[in-house]
Coordinates of C-alpha atoms in Angstrom, one line a residue:
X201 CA 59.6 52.8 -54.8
X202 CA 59.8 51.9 -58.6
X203 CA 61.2 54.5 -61.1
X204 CA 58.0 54.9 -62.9
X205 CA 56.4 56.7 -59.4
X206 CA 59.9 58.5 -59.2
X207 CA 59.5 59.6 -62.8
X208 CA 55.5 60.6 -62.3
X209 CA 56.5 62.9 -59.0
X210 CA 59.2 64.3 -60.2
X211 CA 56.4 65.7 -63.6
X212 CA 53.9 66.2 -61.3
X213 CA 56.1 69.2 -59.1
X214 CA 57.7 70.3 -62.1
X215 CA 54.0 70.7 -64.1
X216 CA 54.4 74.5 -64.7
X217 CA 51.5 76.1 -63.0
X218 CA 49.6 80.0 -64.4
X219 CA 50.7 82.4 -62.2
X220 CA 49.7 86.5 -62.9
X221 CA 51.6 88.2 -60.5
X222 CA 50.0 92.0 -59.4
X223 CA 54.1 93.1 -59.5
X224 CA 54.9 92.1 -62.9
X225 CA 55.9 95.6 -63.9
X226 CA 57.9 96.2 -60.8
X227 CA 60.6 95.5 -62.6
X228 CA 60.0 98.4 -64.9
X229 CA 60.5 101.1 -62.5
X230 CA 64.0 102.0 -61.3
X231 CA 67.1 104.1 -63.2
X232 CA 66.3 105.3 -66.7
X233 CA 68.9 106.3 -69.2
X234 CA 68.8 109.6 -68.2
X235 CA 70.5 108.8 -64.7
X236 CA 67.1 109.3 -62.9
X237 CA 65.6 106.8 -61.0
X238 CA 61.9 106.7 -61.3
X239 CA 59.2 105.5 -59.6
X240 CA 55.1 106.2 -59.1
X241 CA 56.0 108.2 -55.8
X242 CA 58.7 110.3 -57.7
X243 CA 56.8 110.4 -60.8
X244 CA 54.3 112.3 -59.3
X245 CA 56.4 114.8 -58.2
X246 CA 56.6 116.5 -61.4
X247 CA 54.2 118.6 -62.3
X248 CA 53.0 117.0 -66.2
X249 CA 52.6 113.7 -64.6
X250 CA 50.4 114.9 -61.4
X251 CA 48.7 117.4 -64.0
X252 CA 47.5 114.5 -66.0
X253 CA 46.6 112.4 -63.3
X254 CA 44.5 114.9 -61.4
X255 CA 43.1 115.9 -64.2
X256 CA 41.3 112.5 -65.5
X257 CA 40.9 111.2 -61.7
X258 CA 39.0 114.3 -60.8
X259 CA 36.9 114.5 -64.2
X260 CA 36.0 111.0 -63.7
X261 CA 34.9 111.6 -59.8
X262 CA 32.8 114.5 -60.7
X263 CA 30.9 112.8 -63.7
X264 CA 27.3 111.8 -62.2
X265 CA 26.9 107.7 -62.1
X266 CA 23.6 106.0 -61.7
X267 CA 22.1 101.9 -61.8
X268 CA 19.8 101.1 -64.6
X269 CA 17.2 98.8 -65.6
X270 CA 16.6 98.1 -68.8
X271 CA 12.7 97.9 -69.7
X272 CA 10.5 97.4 -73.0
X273 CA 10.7 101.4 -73.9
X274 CA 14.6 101.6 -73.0
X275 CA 16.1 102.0 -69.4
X276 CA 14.7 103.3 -65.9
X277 CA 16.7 104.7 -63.2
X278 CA 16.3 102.4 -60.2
X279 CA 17.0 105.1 -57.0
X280 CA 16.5 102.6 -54.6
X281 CA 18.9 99.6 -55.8
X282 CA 21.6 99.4 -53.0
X283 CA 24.2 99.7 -55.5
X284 CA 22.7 103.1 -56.0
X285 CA 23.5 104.8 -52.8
X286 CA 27.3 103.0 -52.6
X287 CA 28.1 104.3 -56.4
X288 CA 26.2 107.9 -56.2
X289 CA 26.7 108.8 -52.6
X290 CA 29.2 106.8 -50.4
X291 CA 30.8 103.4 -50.8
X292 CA 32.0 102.7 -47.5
X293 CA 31.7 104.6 -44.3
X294 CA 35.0 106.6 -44.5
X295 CA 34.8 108.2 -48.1
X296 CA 32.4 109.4 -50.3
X297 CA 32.0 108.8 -54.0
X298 CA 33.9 111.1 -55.5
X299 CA 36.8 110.2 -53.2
X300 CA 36.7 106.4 -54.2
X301 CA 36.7 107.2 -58.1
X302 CA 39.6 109.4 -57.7
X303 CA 41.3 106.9 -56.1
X304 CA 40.2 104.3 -58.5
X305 CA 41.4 106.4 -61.4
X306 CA 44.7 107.2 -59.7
X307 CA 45.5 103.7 -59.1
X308 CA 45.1 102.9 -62.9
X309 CA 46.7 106.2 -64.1
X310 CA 50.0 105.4 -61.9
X311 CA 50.1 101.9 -61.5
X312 CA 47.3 100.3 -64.4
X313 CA 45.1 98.9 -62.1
X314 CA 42.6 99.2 -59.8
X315 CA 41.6 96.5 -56.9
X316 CA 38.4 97.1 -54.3
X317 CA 37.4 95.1 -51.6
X318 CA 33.9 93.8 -51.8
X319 CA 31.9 93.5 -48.5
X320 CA 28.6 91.0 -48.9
X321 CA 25.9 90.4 -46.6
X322 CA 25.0 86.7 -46.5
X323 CA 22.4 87.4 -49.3
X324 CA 25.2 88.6 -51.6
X325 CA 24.1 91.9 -52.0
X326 CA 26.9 94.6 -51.9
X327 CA 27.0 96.5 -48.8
X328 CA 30.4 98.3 -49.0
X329 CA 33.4 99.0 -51.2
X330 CA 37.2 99.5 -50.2
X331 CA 40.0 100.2 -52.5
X332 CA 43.2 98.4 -51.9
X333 CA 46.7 99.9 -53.3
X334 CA 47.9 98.1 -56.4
X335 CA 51.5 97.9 -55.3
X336 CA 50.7 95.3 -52.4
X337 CA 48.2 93.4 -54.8
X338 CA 49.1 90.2 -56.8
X339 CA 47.0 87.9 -58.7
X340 CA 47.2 83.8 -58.8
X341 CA 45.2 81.1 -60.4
X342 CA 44.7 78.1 -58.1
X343 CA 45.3 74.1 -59.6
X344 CA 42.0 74.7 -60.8
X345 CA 42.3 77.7 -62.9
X346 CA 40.4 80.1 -60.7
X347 CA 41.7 82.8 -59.8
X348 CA 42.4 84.5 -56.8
X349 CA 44.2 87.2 -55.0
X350 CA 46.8 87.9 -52.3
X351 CA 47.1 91.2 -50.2
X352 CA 50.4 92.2 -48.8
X353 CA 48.6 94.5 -45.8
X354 CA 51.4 96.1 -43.7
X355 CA 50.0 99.4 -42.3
X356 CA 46.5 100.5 -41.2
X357 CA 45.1 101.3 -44.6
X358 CA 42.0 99.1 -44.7
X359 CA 39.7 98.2 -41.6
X360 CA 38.6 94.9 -42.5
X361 CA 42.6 93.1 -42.1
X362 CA 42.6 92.3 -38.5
X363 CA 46.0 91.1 -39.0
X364 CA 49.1 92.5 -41.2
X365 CA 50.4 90.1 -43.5
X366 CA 49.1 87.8 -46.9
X367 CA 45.1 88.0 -47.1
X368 CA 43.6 85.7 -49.6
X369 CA 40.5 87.2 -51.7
X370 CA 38.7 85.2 -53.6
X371 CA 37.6 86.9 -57.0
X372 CA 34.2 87.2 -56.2
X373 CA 35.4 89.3 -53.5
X374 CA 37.6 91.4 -55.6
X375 CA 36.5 94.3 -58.0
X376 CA 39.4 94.2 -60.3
X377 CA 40.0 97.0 -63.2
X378 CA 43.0 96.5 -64.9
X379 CA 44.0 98.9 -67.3
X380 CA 46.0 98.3 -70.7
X381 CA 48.0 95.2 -70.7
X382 CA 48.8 92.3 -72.2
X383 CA 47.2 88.8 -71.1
X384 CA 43.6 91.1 -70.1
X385 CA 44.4 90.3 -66.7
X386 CA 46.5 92.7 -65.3
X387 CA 47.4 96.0 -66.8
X388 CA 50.6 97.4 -66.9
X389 CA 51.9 100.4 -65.2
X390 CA 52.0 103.9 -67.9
X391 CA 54.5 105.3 -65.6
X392 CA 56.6 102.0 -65.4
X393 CA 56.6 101.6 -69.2
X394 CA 57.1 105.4 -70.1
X395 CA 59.9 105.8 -67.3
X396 CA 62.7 107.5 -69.8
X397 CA 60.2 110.3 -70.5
X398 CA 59.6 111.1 -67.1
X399 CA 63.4 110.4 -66.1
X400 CA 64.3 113.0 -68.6
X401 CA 61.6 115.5 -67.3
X402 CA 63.0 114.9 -63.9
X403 CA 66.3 115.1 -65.2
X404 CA 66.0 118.8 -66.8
X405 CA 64.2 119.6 -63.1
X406 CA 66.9 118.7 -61.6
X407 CA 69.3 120.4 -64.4
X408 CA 67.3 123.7 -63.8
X409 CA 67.4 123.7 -59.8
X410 CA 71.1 122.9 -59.5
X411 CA 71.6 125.9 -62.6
X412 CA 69.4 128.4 -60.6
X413 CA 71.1 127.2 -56.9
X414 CA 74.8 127.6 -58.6
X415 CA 73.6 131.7 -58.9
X416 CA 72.2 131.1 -62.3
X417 CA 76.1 130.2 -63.8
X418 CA 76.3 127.0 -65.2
X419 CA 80.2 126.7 -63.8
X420 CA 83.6 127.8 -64.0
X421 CA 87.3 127.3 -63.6
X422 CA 89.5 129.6 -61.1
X423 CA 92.9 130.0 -62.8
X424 CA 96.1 130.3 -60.6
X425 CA 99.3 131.4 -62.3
X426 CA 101.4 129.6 -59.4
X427 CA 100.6 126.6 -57.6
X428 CA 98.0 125.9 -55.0
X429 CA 99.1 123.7 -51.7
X430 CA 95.4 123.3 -51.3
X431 CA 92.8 124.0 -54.2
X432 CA 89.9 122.4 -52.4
X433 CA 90.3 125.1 -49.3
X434 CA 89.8 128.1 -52.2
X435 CA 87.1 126.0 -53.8
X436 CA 85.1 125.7 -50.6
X437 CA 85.5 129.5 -50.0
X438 CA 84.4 130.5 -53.6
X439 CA 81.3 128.6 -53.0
X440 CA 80.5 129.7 -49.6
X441 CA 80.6 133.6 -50.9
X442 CA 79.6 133.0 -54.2
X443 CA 77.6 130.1 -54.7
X444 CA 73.3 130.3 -54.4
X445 CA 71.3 132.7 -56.3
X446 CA 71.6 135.1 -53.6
X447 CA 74.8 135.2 -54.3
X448 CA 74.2 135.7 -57.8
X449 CA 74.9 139.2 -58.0
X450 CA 78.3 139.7 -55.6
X451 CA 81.6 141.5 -57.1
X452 CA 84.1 138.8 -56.8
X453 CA 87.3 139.6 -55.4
X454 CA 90.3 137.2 -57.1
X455 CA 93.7 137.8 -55.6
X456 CA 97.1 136.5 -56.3
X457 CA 96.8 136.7 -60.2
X458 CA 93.8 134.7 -59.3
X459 CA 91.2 134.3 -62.9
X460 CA 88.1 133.1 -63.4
X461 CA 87.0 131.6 -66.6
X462 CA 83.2 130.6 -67.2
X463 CA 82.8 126.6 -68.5
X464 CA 79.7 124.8 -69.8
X465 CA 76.8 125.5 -72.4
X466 CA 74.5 128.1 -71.4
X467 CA 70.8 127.2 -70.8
X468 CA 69.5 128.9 -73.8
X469 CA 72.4 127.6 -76.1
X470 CA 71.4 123.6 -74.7
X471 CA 67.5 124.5 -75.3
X472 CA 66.5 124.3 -71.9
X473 CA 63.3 125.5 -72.0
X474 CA 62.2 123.7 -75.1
X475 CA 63.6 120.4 -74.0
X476 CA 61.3 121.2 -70.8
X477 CA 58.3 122.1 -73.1
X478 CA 58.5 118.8 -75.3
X479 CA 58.8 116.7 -72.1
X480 CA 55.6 118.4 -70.9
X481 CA 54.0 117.5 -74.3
X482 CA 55.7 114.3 -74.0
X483 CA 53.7 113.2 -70.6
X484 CA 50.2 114.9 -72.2
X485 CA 50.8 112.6 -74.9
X486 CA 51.1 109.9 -72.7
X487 CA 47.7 109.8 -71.2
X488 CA 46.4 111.8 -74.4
X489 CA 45.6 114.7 -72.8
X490 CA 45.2 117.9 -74.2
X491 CA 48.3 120.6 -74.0
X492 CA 46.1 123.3 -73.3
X493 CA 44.8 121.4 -70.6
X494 CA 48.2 121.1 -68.8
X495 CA 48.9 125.1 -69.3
X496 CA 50.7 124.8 -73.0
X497 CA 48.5 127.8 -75.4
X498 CA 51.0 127.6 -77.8
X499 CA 48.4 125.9 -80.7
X500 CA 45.2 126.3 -79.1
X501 CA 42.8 129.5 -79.7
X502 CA 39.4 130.2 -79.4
X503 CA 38.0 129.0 -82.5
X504 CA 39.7 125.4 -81.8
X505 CA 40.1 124.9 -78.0
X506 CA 36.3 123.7 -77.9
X507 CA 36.7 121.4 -80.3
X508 CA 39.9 119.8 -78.1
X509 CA 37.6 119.9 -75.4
X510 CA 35.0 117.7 -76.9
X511 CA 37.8 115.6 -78.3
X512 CA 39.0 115.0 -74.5
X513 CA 35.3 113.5 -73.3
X514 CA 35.3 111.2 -77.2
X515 CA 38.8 110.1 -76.9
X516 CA 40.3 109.7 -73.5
X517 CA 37.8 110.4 -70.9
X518 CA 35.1 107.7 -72.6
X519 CA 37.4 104.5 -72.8
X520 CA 38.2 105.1 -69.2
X521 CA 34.6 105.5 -68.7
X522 CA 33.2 102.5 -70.3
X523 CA 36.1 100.3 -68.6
X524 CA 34.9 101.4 -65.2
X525 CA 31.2 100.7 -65.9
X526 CA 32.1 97.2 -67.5
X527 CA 33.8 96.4 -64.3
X528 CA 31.3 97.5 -62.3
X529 CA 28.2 95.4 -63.8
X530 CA 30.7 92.1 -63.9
X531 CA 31.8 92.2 -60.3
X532 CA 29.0 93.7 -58.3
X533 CA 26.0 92.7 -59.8
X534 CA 24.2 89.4 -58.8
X535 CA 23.7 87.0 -61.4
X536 CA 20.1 87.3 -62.2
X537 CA 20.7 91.1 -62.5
X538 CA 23.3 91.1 -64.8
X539 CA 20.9 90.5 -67.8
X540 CA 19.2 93.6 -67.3
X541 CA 20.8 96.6 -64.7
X542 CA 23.7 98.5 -65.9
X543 CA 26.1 101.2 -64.2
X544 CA 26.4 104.6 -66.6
X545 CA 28.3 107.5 -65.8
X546 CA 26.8 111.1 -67.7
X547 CA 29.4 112.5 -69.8
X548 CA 26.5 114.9 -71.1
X549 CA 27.3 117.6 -69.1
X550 CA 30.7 117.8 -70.6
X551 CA 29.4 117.3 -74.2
X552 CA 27.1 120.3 -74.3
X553 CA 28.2 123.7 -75.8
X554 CA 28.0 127.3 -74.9
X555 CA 24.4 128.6 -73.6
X556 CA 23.3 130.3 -76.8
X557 CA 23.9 126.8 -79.0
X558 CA 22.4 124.5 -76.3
X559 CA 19.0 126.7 -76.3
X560 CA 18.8 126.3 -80.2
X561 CA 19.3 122.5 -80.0
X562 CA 16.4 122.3 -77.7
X563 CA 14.3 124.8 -79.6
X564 CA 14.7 122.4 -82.8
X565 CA 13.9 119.1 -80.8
X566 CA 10.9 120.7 -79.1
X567 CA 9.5 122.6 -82.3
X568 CA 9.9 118.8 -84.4
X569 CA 8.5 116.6 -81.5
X570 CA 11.1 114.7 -80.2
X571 CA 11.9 116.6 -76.7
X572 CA 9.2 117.6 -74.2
X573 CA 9.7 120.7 -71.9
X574 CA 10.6 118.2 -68.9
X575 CA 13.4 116.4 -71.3
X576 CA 15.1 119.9 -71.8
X577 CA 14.5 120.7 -68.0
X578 CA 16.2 117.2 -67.4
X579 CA 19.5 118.4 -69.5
X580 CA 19.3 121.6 -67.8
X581 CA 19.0 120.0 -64.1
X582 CA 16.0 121.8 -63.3
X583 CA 12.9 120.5 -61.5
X584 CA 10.4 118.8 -63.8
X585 CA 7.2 120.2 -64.4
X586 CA 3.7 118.0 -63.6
X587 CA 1.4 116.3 -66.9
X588 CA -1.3 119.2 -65.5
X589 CA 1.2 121.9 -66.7
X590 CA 2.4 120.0 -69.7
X591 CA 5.6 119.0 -69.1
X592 CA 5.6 115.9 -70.8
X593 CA 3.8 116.5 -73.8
X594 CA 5.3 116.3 -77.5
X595 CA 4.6 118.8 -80.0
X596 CA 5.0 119.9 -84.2
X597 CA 4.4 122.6 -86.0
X598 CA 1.3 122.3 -87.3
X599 CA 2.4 124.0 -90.6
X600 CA 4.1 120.3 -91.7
X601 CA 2.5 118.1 -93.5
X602 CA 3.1 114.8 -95.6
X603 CA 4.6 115.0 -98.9
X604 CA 1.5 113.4 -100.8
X605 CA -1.0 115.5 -99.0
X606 CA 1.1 118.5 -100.0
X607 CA -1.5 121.0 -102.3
X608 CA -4.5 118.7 -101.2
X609 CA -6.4 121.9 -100.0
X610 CA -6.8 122.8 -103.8
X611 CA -8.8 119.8 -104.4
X612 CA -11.2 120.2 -101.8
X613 CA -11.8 124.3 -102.5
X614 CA -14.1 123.8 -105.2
X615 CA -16.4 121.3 -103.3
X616 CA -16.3 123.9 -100.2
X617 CA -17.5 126.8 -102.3
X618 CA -20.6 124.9 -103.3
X619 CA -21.7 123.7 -100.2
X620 CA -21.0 126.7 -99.1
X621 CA -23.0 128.3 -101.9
X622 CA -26.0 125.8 -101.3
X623 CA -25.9 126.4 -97.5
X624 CA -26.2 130.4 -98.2
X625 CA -29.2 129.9 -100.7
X626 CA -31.2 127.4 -97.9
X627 CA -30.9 130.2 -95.8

């Protein structure tokens, strides 16, 4: 074998290949510089974190979601698409809807991306939708630059894995939504990247329970004025009678000359509580949701916590929305119908105000012709009314009029009141 085929093997397995692994932020998680180790599991034990998460994956699930067409005079509903019934109704046979969107948006919320498993019938036509968990999910490109992905399945969590072990999906099998990241491949964990914040919140946790379990007393030292054979025997027996907040309350006893002296900076003097507060604020911030929407009142009112509401759907709950719907058309629409059928989720219902200003917006659009009775029984979710009864007509005052015609009734008066005159004198 020359050197010249030594030299071309030797490039040819060294040729770096693109690789996007699922995992990449795995190496994110672990022990913060607050001492706490942090993961997705433990990060949702704390109560800002699961706040925030519940919060977007349930107002996601509950937002109504329907297939369009476009047409000539704008879009159509189209009921009877099969991606209709899987999206509205029930995507696979153990979960309905709402179910698989709050998984979806839990996925991305803890671990910034989403994977489902697409079932096709031979036509190509989607006939069921499973979600797979992130944290088992990587993603590959093959020597040809397509890529493809690799599921690690090692419990009982999907039905169509006969076997546990590495299952390779092709993409066209794979509805991927990844969440922010950087190569617009895979997104990266908001848990994994914001890990101090939520180590510190799990710190103070932590700081408060041991506090309240130690009978509310932050620590102390028991003073002897001779010496102790064995200090870790009275110890013990301090804590066993006084330690707990059950114990919180008990007369201590001190014998021998015994004193005890209180150590450590109390829990107002370390701002407890506000370092707990900001923490909160901290994670809201995060995922940009509203404080009063994870219980902090502190700067909302009435006159302003409306307008943070609105803010929510416009700011946060709309980019999630639009990423979703963008992933939906790419990966489960056939090819020919990606020109013209869309996914939309209605954030309407979350947009519209109190009853009183609602009823004065539709009074405007139906007194100046641009929404029919059955438009504002649409917003309102009520049955629509038939042409017989007039639900879809359009309608103006009739006192408007166009700005050149404006006084034209003073040029024709004169000409009335002869014929008029005339007709009277025929008679």
């Amino acid at each position: 074998m020359g050197l010249l085929d030594l030299l071309g093997r030797k490039r040819a397995r060294d040729k770096p290949h693109n690789s996007y692994e699922g995992q990449d932020f795995s190496y994110l998680f672990g022990r913060t510089t607050s001492g706490e180790n942090v993961d997705e599991f433990k990060a949702m034990q704390t109560t800002a974190v699961y706040a925030c998460v519940r919060i977007l994956a349930e107002a996601v699930a509950s937002l109504p979601i329907h297939v369009f067409e476009r047409t000539a005079t704008g879009k159509e509903k189209k009921v009877e698409h099969p991606l209709y019934f899987l999206l509205h109704d029930e995507p696979n046979p153990e979960m309905s809807s709402f179910v698989f969107r709050e998984t979806l948006m839990t996925h991305l919320l803890i671990w910034g991306n989403a994977y489902v498993q697409i079932i096709r019938d031979r036509s190509g036509q989607v006939i069921s939708l499973y979600p797979l968990l992130p944290d088992k999910m990587s993603v590959h490109r093959d020597e040809s630059g397509k890529l493809y992905y690799k599921y690690k399945r090692q419990s009982e969590e999907n039905p169509n894995f006969k076997e546990k072990g590495d299952a390779i999906l092709k993409a066209v099998d794979v509805l991927h939504v990844p969440g922010l990241g950087f190569d617009g491949l895979i997104g990266y964990s908001p848990i994994a990247l914001a890990k101090n914040a939520i180590g510190m919140t799990l710190a103070t946790e932590n700081y408060g329970a041991s506090f309240f379990k130690n009978g509310a007393n932050p620590g102390g030292v028991l003073e002897h004025p001779g010496i102790l054979k064995d200090p870790k025997r009275v110890r013990d027996s301090w804590n066993a009678v006084y330690n707990g907040v059950t114990n919180a309350h008990k007369v201590a006893v001190l014998e021998e000359g015994m004193k005890y002296t209180q150590v450590g900076i109390p829990p107002e003097e370390a701002q407890f509580l506000q370092t707990r507060k900001f923490q909160i604020n901290e994670i809201a911030r995060l995922y940009r949701i509203p404080p009063h929407m994870v219980g902090d009142l502190e700067k909302s009112s009435f006159s302003n916590i409306e307008q943070q509401s609105l803010e929510f759907v416009k700011y946060t709950l709309d980019p999630w929305v639009v990423r979703l719907e963008q992933a939906f058309k790419r990966s489960l629409f056939l090819p020919e119908e990606k020109k013209t059928y869309f996914v939309k989720f209605n954030v309407d219902g979350l947009l519209r105000g109190d009853y009183q200003s609602r009823m004065n917006g539709y009074a405007i659009g139906r007194q100046n012709g641009w929404l029919s009775t059955n438009d504002i029984r649409e917003l309102e979710d009520l049955n629509l009314l038939s042409d017989e009864e007039g639900g879809n007509l359009y309608l103006i005052n009739g006192n408007m009029t166009k700005l050149k015609d404006a006084g034209g009734f003073m040029k024709q008066a004169p000409l009335e009141q002869e014929t008029q005159a005339e007709e009277d004198m025929d008679a």
